[in-house]
PDB file of C-alpha atoms and ligand atoms in Angstrom:
ATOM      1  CA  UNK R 200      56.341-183.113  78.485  1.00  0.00           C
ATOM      2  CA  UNK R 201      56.619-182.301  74.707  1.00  0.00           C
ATOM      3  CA  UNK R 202      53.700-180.237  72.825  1.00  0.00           C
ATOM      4  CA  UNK R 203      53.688-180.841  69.191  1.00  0.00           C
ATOM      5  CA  UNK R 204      52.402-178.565  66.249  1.00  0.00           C
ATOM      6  CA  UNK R 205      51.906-178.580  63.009  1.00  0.00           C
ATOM      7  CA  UNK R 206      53.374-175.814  60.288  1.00  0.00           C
ATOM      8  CA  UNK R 207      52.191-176.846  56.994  1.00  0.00           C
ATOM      9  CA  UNK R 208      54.964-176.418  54.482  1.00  0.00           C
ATOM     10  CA  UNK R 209      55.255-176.427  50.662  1.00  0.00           C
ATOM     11  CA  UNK R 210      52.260-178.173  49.115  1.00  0.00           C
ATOM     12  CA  UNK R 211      51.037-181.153  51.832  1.00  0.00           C
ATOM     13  CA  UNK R 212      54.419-181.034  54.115  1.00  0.00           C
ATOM     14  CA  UNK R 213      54.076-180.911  57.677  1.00  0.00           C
ATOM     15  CA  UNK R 214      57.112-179.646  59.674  1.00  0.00           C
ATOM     16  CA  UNK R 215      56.766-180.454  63.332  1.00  0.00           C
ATOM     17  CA  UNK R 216      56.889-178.110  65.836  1.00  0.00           C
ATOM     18  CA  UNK R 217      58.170-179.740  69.393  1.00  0.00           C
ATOM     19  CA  UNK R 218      58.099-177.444  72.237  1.00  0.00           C
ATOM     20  CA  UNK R 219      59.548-179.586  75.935  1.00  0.00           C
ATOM     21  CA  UNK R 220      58.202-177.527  79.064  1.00  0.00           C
ATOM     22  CA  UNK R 221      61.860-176.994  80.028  1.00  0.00           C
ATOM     23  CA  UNK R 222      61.261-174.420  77.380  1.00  0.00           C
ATOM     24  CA  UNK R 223      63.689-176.326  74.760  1.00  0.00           C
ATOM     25  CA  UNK R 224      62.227-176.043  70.597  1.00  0.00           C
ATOM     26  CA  UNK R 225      62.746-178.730  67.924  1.00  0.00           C
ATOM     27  CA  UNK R 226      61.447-178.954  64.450  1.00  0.00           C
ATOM     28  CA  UNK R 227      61.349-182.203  62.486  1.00  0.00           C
ATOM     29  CA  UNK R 228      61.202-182.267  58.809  1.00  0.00           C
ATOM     30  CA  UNK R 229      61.746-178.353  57.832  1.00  0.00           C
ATOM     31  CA  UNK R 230      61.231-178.523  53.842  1.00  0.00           C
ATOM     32  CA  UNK R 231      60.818-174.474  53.441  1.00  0.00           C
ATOM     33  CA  UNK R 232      62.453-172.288  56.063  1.00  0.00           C
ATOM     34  CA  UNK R 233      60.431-168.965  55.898  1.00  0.00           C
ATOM     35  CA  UNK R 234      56.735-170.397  57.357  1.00  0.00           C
ATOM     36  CA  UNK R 235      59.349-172.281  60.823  1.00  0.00           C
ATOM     37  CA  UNK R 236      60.914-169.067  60.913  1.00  0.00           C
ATOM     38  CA  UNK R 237      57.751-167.132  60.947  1.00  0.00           C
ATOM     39  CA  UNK R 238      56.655-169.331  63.855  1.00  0.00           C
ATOM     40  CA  UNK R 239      59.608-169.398  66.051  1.00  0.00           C
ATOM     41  CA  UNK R 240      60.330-165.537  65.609  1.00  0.00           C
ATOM     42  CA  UNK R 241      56.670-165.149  67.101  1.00  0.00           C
ATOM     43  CA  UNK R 242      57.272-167.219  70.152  1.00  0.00           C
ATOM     44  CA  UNK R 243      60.630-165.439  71.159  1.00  0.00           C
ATOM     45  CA  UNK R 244      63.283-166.992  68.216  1.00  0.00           C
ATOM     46  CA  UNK R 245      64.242-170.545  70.159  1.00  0.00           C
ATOM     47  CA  UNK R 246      65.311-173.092  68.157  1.00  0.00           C
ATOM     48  CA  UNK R 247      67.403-175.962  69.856  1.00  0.00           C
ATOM     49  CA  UNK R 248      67.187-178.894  67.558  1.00  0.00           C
ATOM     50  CA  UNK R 249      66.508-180.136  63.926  1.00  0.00           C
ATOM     51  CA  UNK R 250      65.350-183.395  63.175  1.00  0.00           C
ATOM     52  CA  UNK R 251      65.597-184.490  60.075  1.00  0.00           C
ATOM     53  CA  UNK R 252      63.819-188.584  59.343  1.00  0.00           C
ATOM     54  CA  UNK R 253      65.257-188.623  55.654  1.00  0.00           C
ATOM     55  CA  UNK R 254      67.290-186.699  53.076  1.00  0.00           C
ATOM     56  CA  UNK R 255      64.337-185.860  50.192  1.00  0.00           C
ATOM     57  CA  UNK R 256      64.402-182.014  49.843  1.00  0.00           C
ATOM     58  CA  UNK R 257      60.629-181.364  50.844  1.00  0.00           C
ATOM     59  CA  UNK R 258      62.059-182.290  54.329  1.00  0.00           C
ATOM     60  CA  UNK R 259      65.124-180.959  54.714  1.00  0.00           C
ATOM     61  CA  UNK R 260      65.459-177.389  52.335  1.00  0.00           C
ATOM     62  CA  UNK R 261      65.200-175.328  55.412  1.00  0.00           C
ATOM     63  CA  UNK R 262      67.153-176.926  57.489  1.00  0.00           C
ATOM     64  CA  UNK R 263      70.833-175.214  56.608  1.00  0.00           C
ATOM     65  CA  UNK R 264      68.428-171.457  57.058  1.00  0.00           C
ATOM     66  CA  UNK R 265      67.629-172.358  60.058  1.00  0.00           C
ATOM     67  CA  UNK R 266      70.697-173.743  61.712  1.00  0.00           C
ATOM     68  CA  UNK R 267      72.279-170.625  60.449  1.00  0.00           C
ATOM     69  CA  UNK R 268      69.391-167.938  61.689  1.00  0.00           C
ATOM     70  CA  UNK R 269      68.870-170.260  65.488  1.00  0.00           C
ATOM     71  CA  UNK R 270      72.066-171.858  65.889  1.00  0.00           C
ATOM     72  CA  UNK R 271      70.295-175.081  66.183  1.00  0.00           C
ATOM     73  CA  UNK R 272      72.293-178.758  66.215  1.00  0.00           C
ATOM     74  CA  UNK R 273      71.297-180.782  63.315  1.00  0.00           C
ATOM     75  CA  UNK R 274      70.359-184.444  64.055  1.00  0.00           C
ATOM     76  CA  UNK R 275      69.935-187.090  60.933  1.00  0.00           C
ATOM     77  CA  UNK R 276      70.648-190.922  60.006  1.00  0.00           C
ATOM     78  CA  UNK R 277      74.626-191.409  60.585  1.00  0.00           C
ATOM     79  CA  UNK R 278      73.596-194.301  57.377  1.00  0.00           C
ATOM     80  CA  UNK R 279      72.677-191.073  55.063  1.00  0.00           C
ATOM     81  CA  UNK R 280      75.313-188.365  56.407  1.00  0.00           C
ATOM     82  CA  UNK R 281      76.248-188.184  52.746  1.00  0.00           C
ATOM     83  CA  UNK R 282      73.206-186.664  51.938  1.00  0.00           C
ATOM     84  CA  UNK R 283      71.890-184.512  54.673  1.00  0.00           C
ATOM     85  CA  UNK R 284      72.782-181.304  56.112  1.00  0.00           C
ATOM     86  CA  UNK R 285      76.153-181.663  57.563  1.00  0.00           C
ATOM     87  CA  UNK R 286      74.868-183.225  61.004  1.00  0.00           C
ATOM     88  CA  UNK R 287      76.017-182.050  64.679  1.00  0.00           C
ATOM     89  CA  UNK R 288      74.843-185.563  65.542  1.00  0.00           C
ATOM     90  CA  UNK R 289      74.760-188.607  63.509  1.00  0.00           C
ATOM     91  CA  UNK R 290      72.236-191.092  64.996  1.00  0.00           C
ATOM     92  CA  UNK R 291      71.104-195.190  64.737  1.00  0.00           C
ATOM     93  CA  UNK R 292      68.957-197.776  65.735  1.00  0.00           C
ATOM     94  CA  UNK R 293      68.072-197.251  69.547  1.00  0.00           C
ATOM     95  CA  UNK R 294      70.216-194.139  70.050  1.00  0.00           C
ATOM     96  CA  UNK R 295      68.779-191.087  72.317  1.00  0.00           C
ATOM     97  CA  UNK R 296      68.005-187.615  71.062  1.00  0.00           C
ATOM     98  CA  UNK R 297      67.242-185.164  74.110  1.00  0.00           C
ATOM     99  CA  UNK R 298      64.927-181.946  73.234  1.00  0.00           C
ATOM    100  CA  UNK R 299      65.063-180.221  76.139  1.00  0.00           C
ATOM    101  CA  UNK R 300      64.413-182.452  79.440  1.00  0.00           C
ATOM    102  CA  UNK R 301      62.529-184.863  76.790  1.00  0.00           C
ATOM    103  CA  UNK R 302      64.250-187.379  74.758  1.00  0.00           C
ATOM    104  CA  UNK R 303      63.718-189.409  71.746  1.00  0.00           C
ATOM    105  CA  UNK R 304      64.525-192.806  70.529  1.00  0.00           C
ATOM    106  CA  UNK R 305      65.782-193.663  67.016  1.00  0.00           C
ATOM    107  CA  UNK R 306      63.978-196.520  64.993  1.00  0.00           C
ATOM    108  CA  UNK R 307      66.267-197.152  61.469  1.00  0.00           C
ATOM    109  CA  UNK R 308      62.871-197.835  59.377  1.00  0.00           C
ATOM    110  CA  UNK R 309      64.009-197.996  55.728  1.00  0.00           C
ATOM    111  CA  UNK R 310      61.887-198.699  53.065  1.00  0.00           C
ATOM    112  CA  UNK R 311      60.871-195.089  51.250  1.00  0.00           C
ATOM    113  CA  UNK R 312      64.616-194.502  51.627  1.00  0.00           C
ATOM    114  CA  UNK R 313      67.758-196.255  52.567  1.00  0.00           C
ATOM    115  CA  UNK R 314      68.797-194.099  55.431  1.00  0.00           C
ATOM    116  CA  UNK R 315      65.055-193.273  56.815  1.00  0.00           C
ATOM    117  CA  UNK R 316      64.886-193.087  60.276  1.00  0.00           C
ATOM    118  CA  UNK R 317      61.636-192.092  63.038  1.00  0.00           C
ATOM    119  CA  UNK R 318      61.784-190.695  66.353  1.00  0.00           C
ATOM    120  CA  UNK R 319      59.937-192.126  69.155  1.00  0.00           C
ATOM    121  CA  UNK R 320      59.282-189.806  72.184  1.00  0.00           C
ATOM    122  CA  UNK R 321      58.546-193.055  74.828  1.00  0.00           C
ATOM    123  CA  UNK R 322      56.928-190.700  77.604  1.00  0.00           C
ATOM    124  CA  UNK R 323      54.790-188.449  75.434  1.00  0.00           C
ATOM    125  CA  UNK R 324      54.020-190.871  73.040  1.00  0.00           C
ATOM    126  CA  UNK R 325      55.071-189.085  70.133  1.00  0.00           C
ATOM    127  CA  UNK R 326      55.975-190.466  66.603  1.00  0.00           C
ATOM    128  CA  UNK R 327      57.114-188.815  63.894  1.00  0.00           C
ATOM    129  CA  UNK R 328      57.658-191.205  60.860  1.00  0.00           C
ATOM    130  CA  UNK R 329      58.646-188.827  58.011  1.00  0.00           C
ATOM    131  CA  UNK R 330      57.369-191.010  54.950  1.00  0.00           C
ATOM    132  CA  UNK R 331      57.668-194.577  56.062  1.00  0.00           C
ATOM    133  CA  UNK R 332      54.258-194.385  57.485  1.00  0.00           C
ATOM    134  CA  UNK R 333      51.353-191.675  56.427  1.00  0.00           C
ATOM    135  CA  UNK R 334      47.793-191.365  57.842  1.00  0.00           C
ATOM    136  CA  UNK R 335      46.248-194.476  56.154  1.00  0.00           C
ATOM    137  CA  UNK R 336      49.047-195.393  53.837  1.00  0.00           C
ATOM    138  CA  UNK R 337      52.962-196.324  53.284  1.00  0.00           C
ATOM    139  CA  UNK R 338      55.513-194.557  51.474  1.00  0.00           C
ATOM    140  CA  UNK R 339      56.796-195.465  48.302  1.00  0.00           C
ATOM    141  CA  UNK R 340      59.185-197.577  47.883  1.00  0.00           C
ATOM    142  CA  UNK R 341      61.968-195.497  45.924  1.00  0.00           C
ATOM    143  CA  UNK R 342      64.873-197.037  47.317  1.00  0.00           C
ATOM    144  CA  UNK R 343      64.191-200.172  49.685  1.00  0.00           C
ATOM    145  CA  UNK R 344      62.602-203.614  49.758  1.00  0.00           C
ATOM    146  CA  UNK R 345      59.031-204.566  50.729  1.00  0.00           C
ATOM    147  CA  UNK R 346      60.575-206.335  53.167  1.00  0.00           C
ATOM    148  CA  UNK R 347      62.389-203.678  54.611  1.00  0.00           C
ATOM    149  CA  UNK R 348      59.410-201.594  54.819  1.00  0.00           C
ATOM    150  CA  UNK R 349      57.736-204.612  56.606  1.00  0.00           C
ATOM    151  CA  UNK R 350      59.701-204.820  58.978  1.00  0.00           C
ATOM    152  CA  UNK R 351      60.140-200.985  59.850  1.00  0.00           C
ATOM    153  CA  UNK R 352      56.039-200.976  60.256  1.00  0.00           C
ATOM    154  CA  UNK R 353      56.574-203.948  62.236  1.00  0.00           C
ATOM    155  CA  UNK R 354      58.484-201.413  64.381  1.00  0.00           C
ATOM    156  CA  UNK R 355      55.721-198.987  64.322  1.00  0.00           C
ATOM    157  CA  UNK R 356      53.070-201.643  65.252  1.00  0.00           C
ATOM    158  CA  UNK R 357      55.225-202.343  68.476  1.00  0.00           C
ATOM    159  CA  UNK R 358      53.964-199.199  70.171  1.00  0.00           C
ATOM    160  CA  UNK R 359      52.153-198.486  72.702  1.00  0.00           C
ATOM    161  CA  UNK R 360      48.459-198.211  70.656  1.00  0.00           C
ATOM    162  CA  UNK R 361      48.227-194.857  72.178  1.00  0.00           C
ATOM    163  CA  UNK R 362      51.189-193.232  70.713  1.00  0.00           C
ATOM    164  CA  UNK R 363      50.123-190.265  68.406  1.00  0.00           C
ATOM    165  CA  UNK R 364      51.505-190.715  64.757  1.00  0.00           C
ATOM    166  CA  UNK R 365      52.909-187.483  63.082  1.00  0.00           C
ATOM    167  CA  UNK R 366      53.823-188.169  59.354  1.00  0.00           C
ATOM    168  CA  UNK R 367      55.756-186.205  56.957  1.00  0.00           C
ATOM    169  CA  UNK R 368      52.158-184.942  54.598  1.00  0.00           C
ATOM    170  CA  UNK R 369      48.539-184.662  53.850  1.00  0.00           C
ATOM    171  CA  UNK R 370      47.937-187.373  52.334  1.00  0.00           C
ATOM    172  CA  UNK R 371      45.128-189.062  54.251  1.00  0.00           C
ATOM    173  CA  UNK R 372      42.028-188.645  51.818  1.00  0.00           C
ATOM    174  CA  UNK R 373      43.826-190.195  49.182  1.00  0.00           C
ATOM    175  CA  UNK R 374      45.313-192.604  50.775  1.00  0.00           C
ATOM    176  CA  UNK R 375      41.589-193.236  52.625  1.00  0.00           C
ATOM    177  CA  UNK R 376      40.335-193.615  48.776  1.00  0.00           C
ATOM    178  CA  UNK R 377      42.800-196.495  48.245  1.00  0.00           C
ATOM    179  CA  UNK R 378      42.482-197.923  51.673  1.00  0.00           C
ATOM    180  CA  UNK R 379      38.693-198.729  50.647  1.00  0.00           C
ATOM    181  CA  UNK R 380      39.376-199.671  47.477  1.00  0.00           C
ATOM    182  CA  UNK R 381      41.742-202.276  48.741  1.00  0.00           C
ATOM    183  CA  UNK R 382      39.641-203.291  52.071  1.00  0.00           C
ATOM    184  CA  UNK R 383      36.433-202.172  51.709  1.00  0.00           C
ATOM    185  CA  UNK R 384      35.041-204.331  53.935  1.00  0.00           C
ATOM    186  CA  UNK R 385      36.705-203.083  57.349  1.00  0.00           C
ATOM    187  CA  UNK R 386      34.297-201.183  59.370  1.00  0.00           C
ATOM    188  CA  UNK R 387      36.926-199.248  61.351  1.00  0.00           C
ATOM    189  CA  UNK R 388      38.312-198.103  58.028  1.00  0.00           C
ATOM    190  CA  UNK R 389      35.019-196.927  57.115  1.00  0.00           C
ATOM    191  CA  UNK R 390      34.642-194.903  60.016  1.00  0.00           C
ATOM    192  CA  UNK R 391      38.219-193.354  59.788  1.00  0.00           C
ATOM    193  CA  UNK R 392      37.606-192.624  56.340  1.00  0.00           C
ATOM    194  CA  UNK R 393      34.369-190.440  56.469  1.00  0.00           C
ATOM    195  CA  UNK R 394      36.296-188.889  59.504  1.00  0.00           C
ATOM    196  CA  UNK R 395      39.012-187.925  56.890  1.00  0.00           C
ATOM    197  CA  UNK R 396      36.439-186.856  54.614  1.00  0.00           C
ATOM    198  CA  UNK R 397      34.354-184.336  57.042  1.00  0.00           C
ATOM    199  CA  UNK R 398      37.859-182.546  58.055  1.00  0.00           C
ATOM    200  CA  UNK R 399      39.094-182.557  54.451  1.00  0.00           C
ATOM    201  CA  UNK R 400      35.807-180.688  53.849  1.00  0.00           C
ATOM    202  CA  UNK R 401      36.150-178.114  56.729  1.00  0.00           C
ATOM    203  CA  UNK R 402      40.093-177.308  55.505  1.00  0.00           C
ATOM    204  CA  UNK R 403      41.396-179.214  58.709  1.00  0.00           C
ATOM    205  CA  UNK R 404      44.149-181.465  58.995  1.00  0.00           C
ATOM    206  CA  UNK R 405      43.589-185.247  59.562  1.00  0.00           C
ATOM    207  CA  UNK R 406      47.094-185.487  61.243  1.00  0.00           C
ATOM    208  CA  UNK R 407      48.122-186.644  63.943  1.00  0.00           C
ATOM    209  CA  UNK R 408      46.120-189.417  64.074  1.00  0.00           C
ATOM    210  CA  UNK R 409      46.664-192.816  66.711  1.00  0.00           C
ATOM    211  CA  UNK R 410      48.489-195.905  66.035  1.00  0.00           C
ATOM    212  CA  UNK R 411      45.467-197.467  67.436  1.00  0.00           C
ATOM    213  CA  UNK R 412      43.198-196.252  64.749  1.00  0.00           C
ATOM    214  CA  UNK R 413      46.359-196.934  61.894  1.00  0.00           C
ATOM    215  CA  UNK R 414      46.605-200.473  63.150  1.00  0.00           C
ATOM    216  CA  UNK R 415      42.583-201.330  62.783  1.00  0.00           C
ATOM    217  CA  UNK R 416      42.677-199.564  59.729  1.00  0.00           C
ATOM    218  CA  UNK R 417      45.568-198.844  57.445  1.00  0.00           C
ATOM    219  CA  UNK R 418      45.750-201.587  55.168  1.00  0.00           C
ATOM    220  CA  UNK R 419      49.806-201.164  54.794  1.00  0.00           C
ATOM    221  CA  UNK R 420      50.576-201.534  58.812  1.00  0.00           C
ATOM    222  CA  UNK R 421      47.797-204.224  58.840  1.00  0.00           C
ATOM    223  CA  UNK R 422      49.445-206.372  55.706  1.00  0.00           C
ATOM    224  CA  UNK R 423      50.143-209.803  57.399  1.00  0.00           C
ATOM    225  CA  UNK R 424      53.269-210.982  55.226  1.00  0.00           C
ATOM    226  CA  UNK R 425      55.849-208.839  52.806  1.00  0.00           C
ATOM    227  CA  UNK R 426      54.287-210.419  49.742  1.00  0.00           C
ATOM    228  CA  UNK R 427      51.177-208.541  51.041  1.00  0.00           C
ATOM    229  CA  UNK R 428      52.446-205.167  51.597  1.00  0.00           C
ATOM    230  CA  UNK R 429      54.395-205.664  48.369  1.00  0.00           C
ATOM    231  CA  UNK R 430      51.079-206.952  46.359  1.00  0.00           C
ATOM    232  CA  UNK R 431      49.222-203.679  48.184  1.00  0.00           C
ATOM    233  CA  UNK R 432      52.028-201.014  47.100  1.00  0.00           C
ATOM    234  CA  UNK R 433      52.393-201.919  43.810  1.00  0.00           C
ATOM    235  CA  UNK R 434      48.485-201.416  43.272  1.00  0.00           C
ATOM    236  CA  UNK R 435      49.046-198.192  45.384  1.00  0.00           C
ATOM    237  CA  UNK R 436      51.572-197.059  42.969  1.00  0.00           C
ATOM    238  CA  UNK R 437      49.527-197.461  39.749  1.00  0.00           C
ATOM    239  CA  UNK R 438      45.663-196.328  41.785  1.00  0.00           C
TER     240      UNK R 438
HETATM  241 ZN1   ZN B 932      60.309-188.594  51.081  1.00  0.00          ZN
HETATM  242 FE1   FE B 933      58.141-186.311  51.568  1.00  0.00          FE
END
């Protein structure tokens, strides 16, 4: 059993927070140190494990902090080692991360970046997809192909439907904006989007959200082809 929480970081970030009842902690994603720390410290100063999905510095500038201040292992993309905090353990396609008595499996999904990677908890049916997949939308493509990206949502569209999908930021409304500008015809996407809308209103965060509702209604993990997803990202990137 894994809880997950959110601590918002930096401007839209979201770190993760993964508690396992065995009473292990995790974060994924720690782009400013001082709001995990202020966390853990409350809950008695455990932290076990860092995952890190990708080496962009709103992800991983609090990572060295809080290795230091916990004593935590660092876990990141063997294929971007160059780039990341020095890792404890370097991991690939299909290898096993335990938190705790839970464990994680590695999905290599490059697209946003060369060395991007997910973790999959298979019993909980967690996800946490850094920026290959947001709420509603893709990352950008700064470093790979379309077709790279197609085929690591390909990976994401493999999961069980019920699997809970925790991206790297806040990006939902605007990406729900797009979403209806490019398929403004799907119903589900209409009622995801006013969703979106009514939380953005209140102040509350729109994720997690299900791979179930992302694969009726994000136009990106619903693209049929590459030169789809290509045709949609490109129009993303100049929206
Ligand atoms: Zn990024
Ligand atoms: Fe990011």
């Amino acid at each position: 059993m894994i809880t997950v929480q959110a601590i918002p970081v930096l401007s839209d970030n979201y770190a993760w927070l993964l508690r396992d009842s065995s009473g292990a902690v995790a974060i994924v994603d720690p782009g400013e140190a001082a709001p995990v720390a202020a966390v853990l410290d409350a809950a008695g100063g455990r932290l076990d494990v860092i995952l890190l999905t990708h080496h962009h510095g709103d992800h991983i500038a609090g990572a060295e902090e809080l290795r230091a201040r916990y004593g935590a292992k660092m876990v990141g993309a063997a294929a971007d080692a160059h780039r990341l905090p020095k890792l404890d353990l370097s991991v690939a396609e299909g290898d096993r991360v335990a938190v705790g008595t839970s464990s994680a499996h590695v999905l290599e999904t490059p697209g946003h970046t060369r060395g991007h990677i997910a973790y999959v908890f298979d019993a909980e049916h967690v996800l946490l997809c850094g920026d290959t997949m947001f709420a509603l939308g893709c990352g950008r493509l700064l470093e790979g192909t379309a077709a790279e990206m197609f085929a690591s949502l390909r990976k994401f569209a493999a999961l069980p439907p019920g699997t809970m999908v925790y991206c790297g930021h806040e990006y939902t409304e605007s990406n729900a904006r797009f979403a209806l500008h490019a398929t403004p015809d799907n119903a589900a996407l209409q009622a995801y989007a006013a969703r979106v809308r009514g939380l953005r209103a209140r102040g509350e965060a729109t994720v997690p959200s299900t791979l179930a509702d992302e694969l009726a209604a994000n136009p990106f993990l619903r693209a049929a082809d590459v030169a789809t997803l290509a045709d949609l990202r490109a129009r993303k990137d100049k929206f």
